[in-house]
Tab-separated table of C-alpha atoms and ligand atoms in Angstrom:
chain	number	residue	atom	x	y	z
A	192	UNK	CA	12.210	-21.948	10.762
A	193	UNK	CA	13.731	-18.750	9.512
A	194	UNK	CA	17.693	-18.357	10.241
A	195	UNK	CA	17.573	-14.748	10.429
A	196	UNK	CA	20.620	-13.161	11.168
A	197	UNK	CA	22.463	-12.113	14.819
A	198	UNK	CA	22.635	-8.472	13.982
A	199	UNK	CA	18.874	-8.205	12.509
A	200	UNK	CA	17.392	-9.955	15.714
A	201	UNK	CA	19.475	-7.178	17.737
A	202	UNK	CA	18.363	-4.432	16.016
A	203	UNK	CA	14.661	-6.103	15.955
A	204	UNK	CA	14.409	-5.792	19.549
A	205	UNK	CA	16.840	-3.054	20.233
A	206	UNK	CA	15.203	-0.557	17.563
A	207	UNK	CA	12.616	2.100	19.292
A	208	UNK	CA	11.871	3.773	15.743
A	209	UNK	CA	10.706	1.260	12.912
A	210	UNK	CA	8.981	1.702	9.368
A	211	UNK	CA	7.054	-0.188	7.229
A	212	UNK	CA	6.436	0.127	3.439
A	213	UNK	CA	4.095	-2.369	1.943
A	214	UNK	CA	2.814	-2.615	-1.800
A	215	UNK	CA	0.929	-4.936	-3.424
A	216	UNK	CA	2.378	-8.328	-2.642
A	217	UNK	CA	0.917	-8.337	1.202
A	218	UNK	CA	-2.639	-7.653	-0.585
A	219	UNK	CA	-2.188	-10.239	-3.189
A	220	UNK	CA	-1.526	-13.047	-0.476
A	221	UNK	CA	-4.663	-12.215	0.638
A	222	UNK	CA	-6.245	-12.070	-3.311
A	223	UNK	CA	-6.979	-8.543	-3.851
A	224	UNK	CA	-5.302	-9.144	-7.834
A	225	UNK	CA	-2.910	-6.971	-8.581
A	226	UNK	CA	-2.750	-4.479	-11.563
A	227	UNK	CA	-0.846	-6.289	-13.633
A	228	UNK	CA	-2.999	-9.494	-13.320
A	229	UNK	CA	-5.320	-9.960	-16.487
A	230	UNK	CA	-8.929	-10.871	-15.287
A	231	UNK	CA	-11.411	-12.040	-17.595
A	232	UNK	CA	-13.861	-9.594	-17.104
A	233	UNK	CA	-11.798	-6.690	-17.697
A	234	UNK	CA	-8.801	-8.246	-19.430
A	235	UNK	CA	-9.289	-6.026	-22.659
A	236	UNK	CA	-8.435	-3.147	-20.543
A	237	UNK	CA	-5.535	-2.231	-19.808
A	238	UNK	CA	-5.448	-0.968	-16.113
A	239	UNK	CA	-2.706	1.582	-17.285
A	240	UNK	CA	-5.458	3.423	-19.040
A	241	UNK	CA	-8.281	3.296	-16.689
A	242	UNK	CA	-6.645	4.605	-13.727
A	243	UNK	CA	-6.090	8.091	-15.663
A	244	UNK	CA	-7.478	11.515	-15.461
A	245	UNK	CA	-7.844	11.569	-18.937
A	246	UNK	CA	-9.860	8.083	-18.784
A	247	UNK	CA	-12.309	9.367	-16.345
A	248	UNK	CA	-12.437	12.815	-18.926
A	249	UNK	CA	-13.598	10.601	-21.469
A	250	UNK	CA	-15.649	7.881	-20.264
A	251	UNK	CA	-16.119	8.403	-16.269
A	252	UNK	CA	-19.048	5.123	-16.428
A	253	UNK	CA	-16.509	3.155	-17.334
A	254	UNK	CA	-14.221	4.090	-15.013
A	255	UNK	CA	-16.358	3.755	-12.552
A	256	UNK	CA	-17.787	0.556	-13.703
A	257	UNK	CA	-14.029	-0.735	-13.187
A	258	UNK	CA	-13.371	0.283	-9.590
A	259	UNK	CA	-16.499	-0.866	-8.009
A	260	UNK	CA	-15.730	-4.205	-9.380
A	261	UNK	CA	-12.608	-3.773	-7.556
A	262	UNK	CA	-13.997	-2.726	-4.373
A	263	UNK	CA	-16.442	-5.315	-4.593
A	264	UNK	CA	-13.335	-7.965	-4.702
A	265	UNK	CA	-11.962	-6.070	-1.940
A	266	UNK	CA	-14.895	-6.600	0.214
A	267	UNK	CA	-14.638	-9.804	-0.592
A	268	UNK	CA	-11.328	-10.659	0.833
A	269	UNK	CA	-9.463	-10.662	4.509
A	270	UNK	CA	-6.343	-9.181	6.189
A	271	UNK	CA	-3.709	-12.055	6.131
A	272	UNK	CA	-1.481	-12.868	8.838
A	273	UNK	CA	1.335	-10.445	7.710
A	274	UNK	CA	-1.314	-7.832	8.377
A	275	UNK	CA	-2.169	-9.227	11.699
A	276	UNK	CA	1.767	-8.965	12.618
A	277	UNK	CA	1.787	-5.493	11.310
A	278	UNK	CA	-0.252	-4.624	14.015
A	279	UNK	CA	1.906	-6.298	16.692
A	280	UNK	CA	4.558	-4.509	15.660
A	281	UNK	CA	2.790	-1.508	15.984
A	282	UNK	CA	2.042	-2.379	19.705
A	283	UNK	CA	5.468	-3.295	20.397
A	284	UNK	CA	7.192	-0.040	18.860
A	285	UNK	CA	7.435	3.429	20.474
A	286	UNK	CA	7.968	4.632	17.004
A	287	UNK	CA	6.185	2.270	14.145
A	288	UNK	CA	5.397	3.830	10.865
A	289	UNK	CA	3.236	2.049	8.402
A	290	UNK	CA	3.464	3.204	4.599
A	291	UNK	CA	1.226	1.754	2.141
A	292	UNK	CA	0.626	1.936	-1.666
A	293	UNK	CA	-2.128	-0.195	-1.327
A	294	UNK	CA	-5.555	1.094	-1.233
A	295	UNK	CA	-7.738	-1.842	-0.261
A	296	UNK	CA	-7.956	-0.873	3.574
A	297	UNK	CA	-6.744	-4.228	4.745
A	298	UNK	CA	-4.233	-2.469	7.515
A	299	UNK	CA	-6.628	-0.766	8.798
A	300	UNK	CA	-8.967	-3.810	8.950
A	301	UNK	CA	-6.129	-5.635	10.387
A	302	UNK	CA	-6.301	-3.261	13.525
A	303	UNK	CA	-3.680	-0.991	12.062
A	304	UNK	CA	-4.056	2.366	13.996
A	305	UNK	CA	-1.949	4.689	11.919
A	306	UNK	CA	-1.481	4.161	8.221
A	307	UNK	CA	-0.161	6.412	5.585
A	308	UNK	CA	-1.799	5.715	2.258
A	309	UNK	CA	0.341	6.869	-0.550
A	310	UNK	CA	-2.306	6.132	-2.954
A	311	UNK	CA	-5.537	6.822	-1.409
A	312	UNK	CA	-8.003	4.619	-0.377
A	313	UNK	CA	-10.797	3.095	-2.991
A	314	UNK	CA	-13.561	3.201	-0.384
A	315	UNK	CA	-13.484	6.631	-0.378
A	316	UNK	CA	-15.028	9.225	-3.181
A	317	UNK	CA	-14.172	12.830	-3.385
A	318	UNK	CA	-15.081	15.775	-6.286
A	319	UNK	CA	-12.978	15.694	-9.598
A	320	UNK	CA	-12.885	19.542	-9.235
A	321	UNK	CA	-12.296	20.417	-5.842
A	322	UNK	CA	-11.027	17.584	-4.100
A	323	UNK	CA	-14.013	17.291	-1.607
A	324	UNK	CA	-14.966	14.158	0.608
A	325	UNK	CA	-18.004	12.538	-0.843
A	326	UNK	CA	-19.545	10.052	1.831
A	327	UNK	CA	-22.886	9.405	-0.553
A	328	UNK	CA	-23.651	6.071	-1.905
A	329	UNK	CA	-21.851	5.693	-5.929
A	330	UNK	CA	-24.486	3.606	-8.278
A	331	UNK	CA	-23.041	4.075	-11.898
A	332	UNK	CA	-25.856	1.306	-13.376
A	333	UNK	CA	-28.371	4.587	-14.866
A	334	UNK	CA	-25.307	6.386	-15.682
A	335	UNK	CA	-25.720	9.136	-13.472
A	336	UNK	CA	-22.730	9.819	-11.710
A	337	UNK	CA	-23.347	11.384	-8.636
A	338	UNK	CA	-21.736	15.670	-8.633
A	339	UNK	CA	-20.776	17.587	-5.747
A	340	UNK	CA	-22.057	21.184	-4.799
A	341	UNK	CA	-19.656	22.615	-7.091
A	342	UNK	CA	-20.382	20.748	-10.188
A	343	UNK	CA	-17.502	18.604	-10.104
A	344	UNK	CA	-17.971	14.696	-10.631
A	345	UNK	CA	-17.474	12.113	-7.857
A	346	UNK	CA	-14.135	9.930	-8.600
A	347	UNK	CA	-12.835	7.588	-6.444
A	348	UNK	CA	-10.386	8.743	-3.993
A	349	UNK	CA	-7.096	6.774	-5.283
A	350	UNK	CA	-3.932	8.510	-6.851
A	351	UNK	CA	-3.708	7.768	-10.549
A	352	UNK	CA	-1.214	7.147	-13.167
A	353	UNK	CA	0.595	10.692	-13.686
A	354	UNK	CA	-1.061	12.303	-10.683
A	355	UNK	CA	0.875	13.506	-7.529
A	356	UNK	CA	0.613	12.041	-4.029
A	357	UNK	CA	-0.808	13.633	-1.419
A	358	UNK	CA	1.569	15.518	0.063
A	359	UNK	CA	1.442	16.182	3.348
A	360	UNK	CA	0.752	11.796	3.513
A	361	UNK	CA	4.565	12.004	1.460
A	362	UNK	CA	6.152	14.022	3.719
A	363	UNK	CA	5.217	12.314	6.866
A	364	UNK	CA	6.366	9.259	5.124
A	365	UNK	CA	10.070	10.586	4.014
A	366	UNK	CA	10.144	12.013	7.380
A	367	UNK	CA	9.733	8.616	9.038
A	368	UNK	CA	11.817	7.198	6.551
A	369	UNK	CA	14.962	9.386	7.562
A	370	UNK	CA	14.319	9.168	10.660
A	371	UNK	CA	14.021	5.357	11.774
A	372	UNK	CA	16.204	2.794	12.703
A	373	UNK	CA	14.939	-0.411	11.062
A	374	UNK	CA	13.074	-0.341	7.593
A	375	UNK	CA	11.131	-2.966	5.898
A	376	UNK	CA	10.396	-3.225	2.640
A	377	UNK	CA	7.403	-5.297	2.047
A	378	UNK	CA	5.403	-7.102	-1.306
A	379	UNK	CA	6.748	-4.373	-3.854
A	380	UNK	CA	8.606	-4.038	-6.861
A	381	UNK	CA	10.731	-1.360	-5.354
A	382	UNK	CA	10.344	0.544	-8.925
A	383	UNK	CA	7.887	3.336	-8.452
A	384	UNK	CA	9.097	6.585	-7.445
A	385	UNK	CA	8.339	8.251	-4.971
A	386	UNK	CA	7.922	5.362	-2.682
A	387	UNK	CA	11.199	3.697	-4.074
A	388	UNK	CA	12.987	6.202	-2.856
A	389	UNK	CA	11.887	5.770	0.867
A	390	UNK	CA	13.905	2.667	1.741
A	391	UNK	CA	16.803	4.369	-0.071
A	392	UNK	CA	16.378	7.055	2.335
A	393	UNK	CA	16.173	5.267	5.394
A	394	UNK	CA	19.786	3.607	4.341
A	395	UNK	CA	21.037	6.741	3.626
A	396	UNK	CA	20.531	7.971	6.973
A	397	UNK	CA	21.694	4.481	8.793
A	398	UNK	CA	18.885	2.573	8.958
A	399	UNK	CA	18.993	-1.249	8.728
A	400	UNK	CA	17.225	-1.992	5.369
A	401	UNK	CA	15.171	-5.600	5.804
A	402	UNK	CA	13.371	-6.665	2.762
A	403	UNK	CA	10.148	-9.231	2.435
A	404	UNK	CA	9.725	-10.241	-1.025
A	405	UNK	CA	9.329	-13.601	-3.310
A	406	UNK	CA	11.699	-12.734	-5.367
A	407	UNK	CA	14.382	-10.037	-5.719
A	408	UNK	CA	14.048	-6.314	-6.539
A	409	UNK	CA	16.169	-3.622	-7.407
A	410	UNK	CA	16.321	-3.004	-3.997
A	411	UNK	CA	18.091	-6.011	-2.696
A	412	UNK	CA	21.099	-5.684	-3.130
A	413	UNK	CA	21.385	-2.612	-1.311
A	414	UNK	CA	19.661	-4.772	1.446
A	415	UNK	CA	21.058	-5.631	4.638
A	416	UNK	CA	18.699	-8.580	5.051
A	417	UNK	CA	16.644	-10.197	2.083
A	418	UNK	CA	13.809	-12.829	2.942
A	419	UNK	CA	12.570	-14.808	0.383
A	420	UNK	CA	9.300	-15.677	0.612
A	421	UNK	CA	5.639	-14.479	1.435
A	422	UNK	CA	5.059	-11.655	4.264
A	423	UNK	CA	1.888	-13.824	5.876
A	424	UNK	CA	4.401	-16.487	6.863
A	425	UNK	CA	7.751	-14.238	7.577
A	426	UNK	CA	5.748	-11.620	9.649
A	427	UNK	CA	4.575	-13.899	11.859
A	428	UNK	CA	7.455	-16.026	12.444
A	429	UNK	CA	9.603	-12.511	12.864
A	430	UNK	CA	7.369	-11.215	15.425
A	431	UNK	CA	7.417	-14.220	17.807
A	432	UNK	CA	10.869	-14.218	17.993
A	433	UNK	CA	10.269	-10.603	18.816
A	434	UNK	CA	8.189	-11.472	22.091
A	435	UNK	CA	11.080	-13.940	23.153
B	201	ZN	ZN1	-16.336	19.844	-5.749
């Protein structure tokens, strides 16, 4: 059993706006690897330099030979229970925000109704040039990568190193983040900007900052409750004592 504290489990049931921000822990428990996990296939790549603009400039087959290896492990694996009380949560909130920077769809799979991708999703394809949907199949084995009507290559539809997030996806997030009453920070570093700066936001304008990690972060200190330990067992436990 969790001892979580008297003035979390008010605000737990008391709060009508709450927000989520997950990263790659919550996928890991459910063994999508993360990037910095070396995998023997790929291990003489250095995921730093694949998920680039510049990499896809240069060599786009190999690019592409890398992320539908990942989406193949992705197909492979299930939503965990953390996911699963994600969606409760959802159910039980007027207000619920869910932030990701994953990409492997596992919210969503979950049951997840409304999820903001920071990073895109890897499913999906769109054009290199213009930013267009792509909803065609993506075989890379004859090295023919598929173009859209304007000439542009098909990439996958994920933000990479050095690119921007999509914006209007950011701003709904900082606006959720300012806005809400209880914020959880779930399975990430708490490093990468912009999404580092969301839980810092959501203190800043009085929210009670919760965070789900196995170990600490830069952000824990500023915390007002830290579990230790993984989401698919917290979650759970944190949303029955919701429905008492
Ligand atoms: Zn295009």
């Amino acid at each position: 059993m969790i001892d979580f504290p008297d003035d979390f489990l008010t605000i737990l049931h008391s709060a009508r706006r709450v927000a989520v921000l997950t990263g790659a822990g919550i996928s890991k428990e459910s063994g999508v690897p993360t990037f910095r996990d070396k995998d023997g296939l790929w291990s003489k790549y250095d995921p730093q330099e694949l998920a680039t603009v510049q990499a896809f400039r240069d060599n786009p087959q190999l690019v592409w030979e890398w992320y539908l290896y990942r989406r193949n492990i992705i197909d492979g694996v299930e939503p965990n229970p953390g996911h699963f009380a994600l969606v409760e949560m959802e159910r039980r909130y007027d207000d619920f925000t869910l932030i990701t920077q994953n990409v492997d769809s596992l919210h969503r799979r979950a049951g997840s109704q409304k999820v903001l991708e920071l990073h895109g999703n890897i499913a999906r394809n769109k054009c290199f040039n213009c930013g267009a949907p792509y909803e065609g199949e993506i075989s890379v084995e004859d090295g023919e990568i598929p173009c859209c009507s304007c000439g542009g290559r098909i990439r996958p539809d994920v933000v990479w190193f050095g690119e921007m997030l999509p914006e209007q996806v950011l701003n709904e997030a900082f606006e959720a983040s300012s806005q809400t009453e209880l914020f959880f920070s779930i399975g990430t570093s708490a490093l990468v900007h912009p999404a580092a700066s969301m839980p810092l936001t959501a203190k800043r304008n009085g929210a009670y900052l919760v965070e789900v990690n196995l170990e600490p972060t830069p952000l824990t200190d500023l915390c007002d409750f830290f579990i230790h330990g993984p989401s698919g067992e917290i979650l759970p436990e944190m949303v029955a004592r919701l429905s008492e």
